[in-house]
Short mmCIF file of C-alpha atoms in Angstrom, two decimals:
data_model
loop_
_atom_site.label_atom_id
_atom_site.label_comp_id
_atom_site.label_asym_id
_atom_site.label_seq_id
_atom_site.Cartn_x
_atom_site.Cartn_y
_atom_site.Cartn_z
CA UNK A 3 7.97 -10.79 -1.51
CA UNK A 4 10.65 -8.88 -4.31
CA UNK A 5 8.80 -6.01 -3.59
CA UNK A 6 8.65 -6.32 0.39
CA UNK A 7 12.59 -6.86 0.17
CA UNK A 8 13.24 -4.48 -2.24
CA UNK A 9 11.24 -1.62 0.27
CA UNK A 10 13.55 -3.00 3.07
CA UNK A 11 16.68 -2.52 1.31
CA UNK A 12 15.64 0.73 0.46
CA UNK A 13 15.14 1.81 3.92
CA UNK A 14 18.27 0.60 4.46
CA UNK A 15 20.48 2.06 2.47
CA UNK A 16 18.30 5.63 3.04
CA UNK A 17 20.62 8.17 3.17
CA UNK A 18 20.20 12.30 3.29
CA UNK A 19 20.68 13.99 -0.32
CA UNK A 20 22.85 16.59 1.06
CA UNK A 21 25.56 13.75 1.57
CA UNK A 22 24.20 10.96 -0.98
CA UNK A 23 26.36 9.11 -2.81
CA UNK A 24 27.42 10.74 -6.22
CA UNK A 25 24.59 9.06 -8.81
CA UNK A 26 22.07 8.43 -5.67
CA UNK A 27 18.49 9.40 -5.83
CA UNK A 28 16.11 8.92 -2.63
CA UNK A 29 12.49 8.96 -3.93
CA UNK A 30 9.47 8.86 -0.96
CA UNK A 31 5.87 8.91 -0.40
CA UNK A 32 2.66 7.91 -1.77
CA UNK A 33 1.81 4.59 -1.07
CA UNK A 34 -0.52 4.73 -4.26
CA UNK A 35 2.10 5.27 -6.26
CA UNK A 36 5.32 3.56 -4.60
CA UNK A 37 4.67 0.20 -7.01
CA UNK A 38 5.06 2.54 -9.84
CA UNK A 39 7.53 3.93 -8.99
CA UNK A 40 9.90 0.65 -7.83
CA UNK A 41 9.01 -0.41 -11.54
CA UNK A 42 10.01 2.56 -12.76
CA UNK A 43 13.47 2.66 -11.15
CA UNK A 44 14.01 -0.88 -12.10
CA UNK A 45 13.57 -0.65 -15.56
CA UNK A 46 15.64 3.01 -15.23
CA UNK A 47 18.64 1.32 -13.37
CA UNK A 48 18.70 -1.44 -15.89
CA UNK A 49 19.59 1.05 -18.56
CA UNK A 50 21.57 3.47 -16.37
CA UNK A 51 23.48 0.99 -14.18
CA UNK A 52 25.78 3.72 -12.38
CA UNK A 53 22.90 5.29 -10.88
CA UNK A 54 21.10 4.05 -8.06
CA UNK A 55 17.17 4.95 -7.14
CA UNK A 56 15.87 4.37 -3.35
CA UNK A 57 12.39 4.49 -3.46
CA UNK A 58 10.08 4.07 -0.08
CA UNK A 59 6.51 4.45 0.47
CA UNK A 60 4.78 6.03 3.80
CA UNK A 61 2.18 8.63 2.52
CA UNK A 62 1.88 11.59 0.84
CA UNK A 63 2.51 13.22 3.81
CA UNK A 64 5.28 11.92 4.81
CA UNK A 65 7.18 11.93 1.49
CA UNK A 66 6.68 15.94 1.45
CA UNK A 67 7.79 16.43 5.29
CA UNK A 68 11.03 14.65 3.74
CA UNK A 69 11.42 16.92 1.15
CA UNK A 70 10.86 20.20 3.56
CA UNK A 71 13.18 18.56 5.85
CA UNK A 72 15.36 17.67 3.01
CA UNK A 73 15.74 13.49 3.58
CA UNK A 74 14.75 12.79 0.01
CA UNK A 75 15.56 13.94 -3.46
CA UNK A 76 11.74 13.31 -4.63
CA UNK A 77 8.60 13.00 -2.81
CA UNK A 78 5.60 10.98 -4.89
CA UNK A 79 2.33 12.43 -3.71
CA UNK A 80 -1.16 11.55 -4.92
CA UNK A 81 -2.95 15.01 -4.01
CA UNK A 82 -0.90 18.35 -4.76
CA UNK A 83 1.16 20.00 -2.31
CA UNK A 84 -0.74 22.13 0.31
CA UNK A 85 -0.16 25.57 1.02
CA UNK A 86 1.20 25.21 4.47
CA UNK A 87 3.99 22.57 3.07
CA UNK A 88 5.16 24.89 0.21
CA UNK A 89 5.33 27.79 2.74
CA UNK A 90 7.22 25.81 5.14
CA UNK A 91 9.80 24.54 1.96
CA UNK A 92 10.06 28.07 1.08
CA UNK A 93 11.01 29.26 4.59
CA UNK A 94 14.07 26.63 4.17
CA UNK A 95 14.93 26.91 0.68
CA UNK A 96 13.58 30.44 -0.52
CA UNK A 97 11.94 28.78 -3.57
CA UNK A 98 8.55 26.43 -3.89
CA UNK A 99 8.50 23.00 -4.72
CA UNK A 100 9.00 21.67 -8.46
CA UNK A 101 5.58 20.07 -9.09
CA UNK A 102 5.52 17.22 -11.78
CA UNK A 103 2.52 15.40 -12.90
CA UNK A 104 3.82 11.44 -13.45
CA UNK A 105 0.76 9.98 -14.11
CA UNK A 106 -2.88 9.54 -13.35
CA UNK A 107 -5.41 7.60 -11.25
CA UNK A 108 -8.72 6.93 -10.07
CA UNK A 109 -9.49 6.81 -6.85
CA UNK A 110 -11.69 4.07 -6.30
CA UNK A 111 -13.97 2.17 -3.57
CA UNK A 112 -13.81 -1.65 -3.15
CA UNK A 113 -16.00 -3.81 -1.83
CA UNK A 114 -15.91 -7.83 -1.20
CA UNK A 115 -16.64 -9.98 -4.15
CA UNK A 116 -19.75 -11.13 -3.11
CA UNK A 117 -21.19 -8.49 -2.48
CA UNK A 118 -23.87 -8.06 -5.27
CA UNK A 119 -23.76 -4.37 -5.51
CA UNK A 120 -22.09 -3.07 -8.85
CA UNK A 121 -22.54 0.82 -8.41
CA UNK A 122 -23.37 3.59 -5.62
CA UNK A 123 -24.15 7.37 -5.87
CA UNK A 124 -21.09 9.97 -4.56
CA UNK A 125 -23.68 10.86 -1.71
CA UNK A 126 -23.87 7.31 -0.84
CA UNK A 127 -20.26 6.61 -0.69
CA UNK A 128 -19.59 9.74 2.01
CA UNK A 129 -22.81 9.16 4.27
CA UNK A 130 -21.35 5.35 4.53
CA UNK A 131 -17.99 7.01 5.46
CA UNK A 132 -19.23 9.68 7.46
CA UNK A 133 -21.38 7.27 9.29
CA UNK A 134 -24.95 8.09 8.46
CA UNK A 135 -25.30 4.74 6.34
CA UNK A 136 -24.28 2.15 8.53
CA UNK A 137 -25.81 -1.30 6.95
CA UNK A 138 -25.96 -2.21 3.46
CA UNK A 139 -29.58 -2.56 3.48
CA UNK A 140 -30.13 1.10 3.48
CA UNK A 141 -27.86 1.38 -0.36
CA UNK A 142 -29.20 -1.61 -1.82
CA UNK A 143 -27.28 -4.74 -0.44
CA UNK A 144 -28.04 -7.21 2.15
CA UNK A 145 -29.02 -7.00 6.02
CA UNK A 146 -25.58 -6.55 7.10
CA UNK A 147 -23.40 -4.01 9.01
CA UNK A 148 -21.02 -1.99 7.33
CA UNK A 149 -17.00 -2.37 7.91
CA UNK A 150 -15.43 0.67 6.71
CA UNK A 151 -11.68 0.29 6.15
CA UNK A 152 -9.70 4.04 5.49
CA UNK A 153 -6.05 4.82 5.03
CA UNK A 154 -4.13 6.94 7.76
CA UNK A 155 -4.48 10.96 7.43
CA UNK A 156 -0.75 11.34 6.28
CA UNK A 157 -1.86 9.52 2.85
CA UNK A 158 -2.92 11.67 0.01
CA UNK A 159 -5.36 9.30 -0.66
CA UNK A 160 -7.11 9.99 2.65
CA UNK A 161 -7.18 13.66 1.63
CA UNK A 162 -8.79 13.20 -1.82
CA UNK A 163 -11.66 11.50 -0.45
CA UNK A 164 -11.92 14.07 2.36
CA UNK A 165 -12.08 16.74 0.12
CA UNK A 166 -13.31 15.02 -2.95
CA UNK A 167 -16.18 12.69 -1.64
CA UNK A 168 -16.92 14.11 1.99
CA UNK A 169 -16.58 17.68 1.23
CA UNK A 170 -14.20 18.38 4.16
CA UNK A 171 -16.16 16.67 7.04
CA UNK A 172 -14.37 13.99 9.27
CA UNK A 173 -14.31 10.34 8.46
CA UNK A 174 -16.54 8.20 11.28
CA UNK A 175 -15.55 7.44 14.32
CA UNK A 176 -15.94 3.20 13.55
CA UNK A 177 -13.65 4.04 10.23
CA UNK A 178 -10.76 1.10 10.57
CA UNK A 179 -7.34 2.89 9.39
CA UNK A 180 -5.24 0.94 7.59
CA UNK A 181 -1.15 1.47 6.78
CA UNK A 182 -1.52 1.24 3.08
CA UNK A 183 -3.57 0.75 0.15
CA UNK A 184 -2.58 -3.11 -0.33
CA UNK A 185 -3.72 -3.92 3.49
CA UNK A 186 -7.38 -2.02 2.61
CA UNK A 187 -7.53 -4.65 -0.07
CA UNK A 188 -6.22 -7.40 2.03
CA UNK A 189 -8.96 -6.37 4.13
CA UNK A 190 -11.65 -5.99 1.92
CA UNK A 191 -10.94 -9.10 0.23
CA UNK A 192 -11.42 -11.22 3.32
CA UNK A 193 -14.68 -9.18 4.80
CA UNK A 194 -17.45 -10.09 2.98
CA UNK A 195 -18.97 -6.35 4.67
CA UNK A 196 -16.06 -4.40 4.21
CA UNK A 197 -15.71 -0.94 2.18
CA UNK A 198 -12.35 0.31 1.39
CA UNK A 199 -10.61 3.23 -1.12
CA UNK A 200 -7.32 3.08 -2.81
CA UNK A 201 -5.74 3.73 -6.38
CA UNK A 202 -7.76 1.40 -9.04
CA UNK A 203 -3.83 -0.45 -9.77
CA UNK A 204 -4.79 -1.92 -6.39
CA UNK A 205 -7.91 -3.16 -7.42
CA UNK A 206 -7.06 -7.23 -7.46
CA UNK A 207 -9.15 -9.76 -5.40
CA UNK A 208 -11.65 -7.35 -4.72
CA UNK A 209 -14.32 -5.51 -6.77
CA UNK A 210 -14.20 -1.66 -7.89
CA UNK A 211 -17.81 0.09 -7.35
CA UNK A 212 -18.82 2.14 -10.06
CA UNK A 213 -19.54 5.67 -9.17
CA UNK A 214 -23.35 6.48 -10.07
CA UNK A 215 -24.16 10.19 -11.51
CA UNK A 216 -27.82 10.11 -13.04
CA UNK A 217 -28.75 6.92 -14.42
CA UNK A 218 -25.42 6.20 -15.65
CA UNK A 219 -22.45 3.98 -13.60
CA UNK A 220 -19.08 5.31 -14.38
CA UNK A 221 -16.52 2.64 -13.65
CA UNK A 222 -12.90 4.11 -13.18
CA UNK A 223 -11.82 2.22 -16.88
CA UNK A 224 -8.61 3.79 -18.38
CA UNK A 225 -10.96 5.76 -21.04
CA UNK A 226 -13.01 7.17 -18.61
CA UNK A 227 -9.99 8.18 -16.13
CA UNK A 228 -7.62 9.73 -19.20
CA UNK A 229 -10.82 12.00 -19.93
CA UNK A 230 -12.06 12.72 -16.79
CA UNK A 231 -15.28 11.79 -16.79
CA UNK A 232 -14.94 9.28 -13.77
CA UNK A 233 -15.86 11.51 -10.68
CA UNK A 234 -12.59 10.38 -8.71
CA UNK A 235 -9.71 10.64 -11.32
CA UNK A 236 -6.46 12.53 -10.55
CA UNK A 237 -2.95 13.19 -11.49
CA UNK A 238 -0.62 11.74 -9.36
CA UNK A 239 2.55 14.23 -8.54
CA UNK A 240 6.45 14.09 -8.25
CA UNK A 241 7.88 17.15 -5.97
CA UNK A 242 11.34 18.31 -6.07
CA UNK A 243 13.15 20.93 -4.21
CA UNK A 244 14.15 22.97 -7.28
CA UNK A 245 14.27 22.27 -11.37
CA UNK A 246 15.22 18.51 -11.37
CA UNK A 247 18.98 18.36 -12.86
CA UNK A 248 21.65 15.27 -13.33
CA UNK A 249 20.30 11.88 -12.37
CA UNK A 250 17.20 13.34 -11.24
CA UNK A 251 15.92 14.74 -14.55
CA UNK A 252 17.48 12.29 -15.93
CA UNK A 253 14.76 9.58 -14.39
CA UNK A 254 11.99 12.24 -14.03
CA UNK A 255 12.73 12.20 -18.56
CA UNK A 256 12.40 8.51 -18.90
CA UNK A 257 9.19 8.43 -16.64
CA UNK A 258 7.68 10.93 -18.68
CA UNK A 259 9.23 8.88 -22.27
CA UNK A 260 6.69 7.56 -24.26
CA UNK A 261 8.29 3.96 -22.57
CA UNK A 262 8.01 5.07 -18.93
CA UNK A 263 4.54 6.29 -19.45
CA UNK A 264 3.41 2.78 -21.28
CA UNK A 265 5.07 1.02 -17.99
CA UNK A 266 2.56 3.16 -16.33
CA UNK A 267 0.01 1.93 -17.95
CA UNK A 268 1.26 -2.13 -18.16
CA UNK A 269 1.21 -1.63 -13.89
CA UNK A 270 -2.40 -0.37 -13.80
CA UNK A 271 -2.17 3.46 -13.71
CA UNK A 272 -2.81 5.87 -16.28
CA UNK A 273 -0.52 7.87 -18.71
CA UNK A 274 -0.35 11.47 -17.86
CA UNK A 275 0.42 12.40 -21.25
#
């Protein structure tokens, strides 16, 4: 509920940079990463009470059309910045986007807790979500129809998978989308044949599948994320318009502190450094 009210207010009180308050900072974006960063600005504004961080969700997507269109300070995204989208900043502001890796994550796939299955192959995982494995019988599980859950194509999360897991094809047709991360979990969590994909910090009520390569099951654990071996691990990405400056570097410096990274990892995500 704090953190429903606190994304209200937020929305709110959003307000364009060009005419923010003096000490403002609008931050917008990944879903996967907006409960990072609300921690993050808490613990910020609690030591820099004269400055005042917004920070909204919405997608990847939709955090880096604000920053082209310039509604937000920062955008949070969870794949890097396309091509297209740094063109179409550049055409605006002559100069590319300021990338900055914040942290890191593994994507992962839930599945209900009963479900007795622990671990499935990469190729597994995109024929369910392409639609060529449609019951769980055919991977292992029981006699049962497969409910895929997805996110909506303006996450970042949505992308990785795309390109990551089903090497550019198109989701299926039956794929449920879902708004955000926590309502594939909600979802998951209450359909006992659901399959869903989010950031592993969302990973409560539900279980995480290992990803199998070999005879091995890699499960997205922090070790296995910080090195890279899980499959599905990635940075996760703050974009600004130029080289942060004033209150802007000045939060973008404590999230990469050894502190702000350590709150990274007390919420469930990774450090990046």
């Amino acid at each position: 509920m704090k953190t429903f009210i606190a994304s209200l207010a937020s929305l709110l009180l959003l307000v364009l940079p060009g005419s923010s308050r003096a000490g403002t900072v609008t931050v917008k974006g990944s879903d996967t990463l907006v409960i990072l960063g609300q921690r993050w600005a808490e613990e910020f504004m609690k030591k820099n009470p004269n400055t005042k961080l917004q920070v909204t969700g919405g997608g990847s997507g939709v955090g880096l059309s604000a920053l082209i269109n310039g509604t937000t300070d920062i955008a949070m995204s969870s794949r890097p910045i396309k091509d297209t989208e740094n063109q179409q900043l550049s055409a605006r502001t002559k100069t590319k986007a300021t990338e900055i890796a914040v942290a890191k994550d593994g994507v992962t796939f839930y599945v209900n807790e009963s479900n007795k299955l622990d671990a499935l192959t990469a190729e597994q995982l995109r024929d369910i979500y392409l639609g060529d494995i449609t019951n769980w019988k055919d991977v292992g599980g029981p006699d049962a129809p497969i409910v895929v859950y997805s996110r909506e194509n303006s996450s970042g999360t949505y992308v990785f998978v795309k390109d990551h897991v089903l090497k550019g094809e198109d989701y299926t047709p039956s794929a449920q989308t879902l708004p955000g991360t926590a309502a594939v979990v909600n979802a998951v969590a209450k359909e006992k044949n659901g399959i869903g994909y989010g950031g592993a910090a969302y990973a409560k009520g539900i279980k995480e599948l290992k990803v199998l390569q070999g005879k091995e099951a890699i499960a997205p654990s922090e070790a296995n994320i910080k090195s890279g071996k899980y499959p599905l691990s990635r940075e996760l990405y703050f974009y600004l318009r130029a080289r942060p400056e004033g209150e802007a570097k000045a939060f973008l410096d404590y999230i990469l502190s050894p502190e702000g990274q350590a709150l990274a990892t007390k919420v469930g995500y990774f450090p990046v450094k």
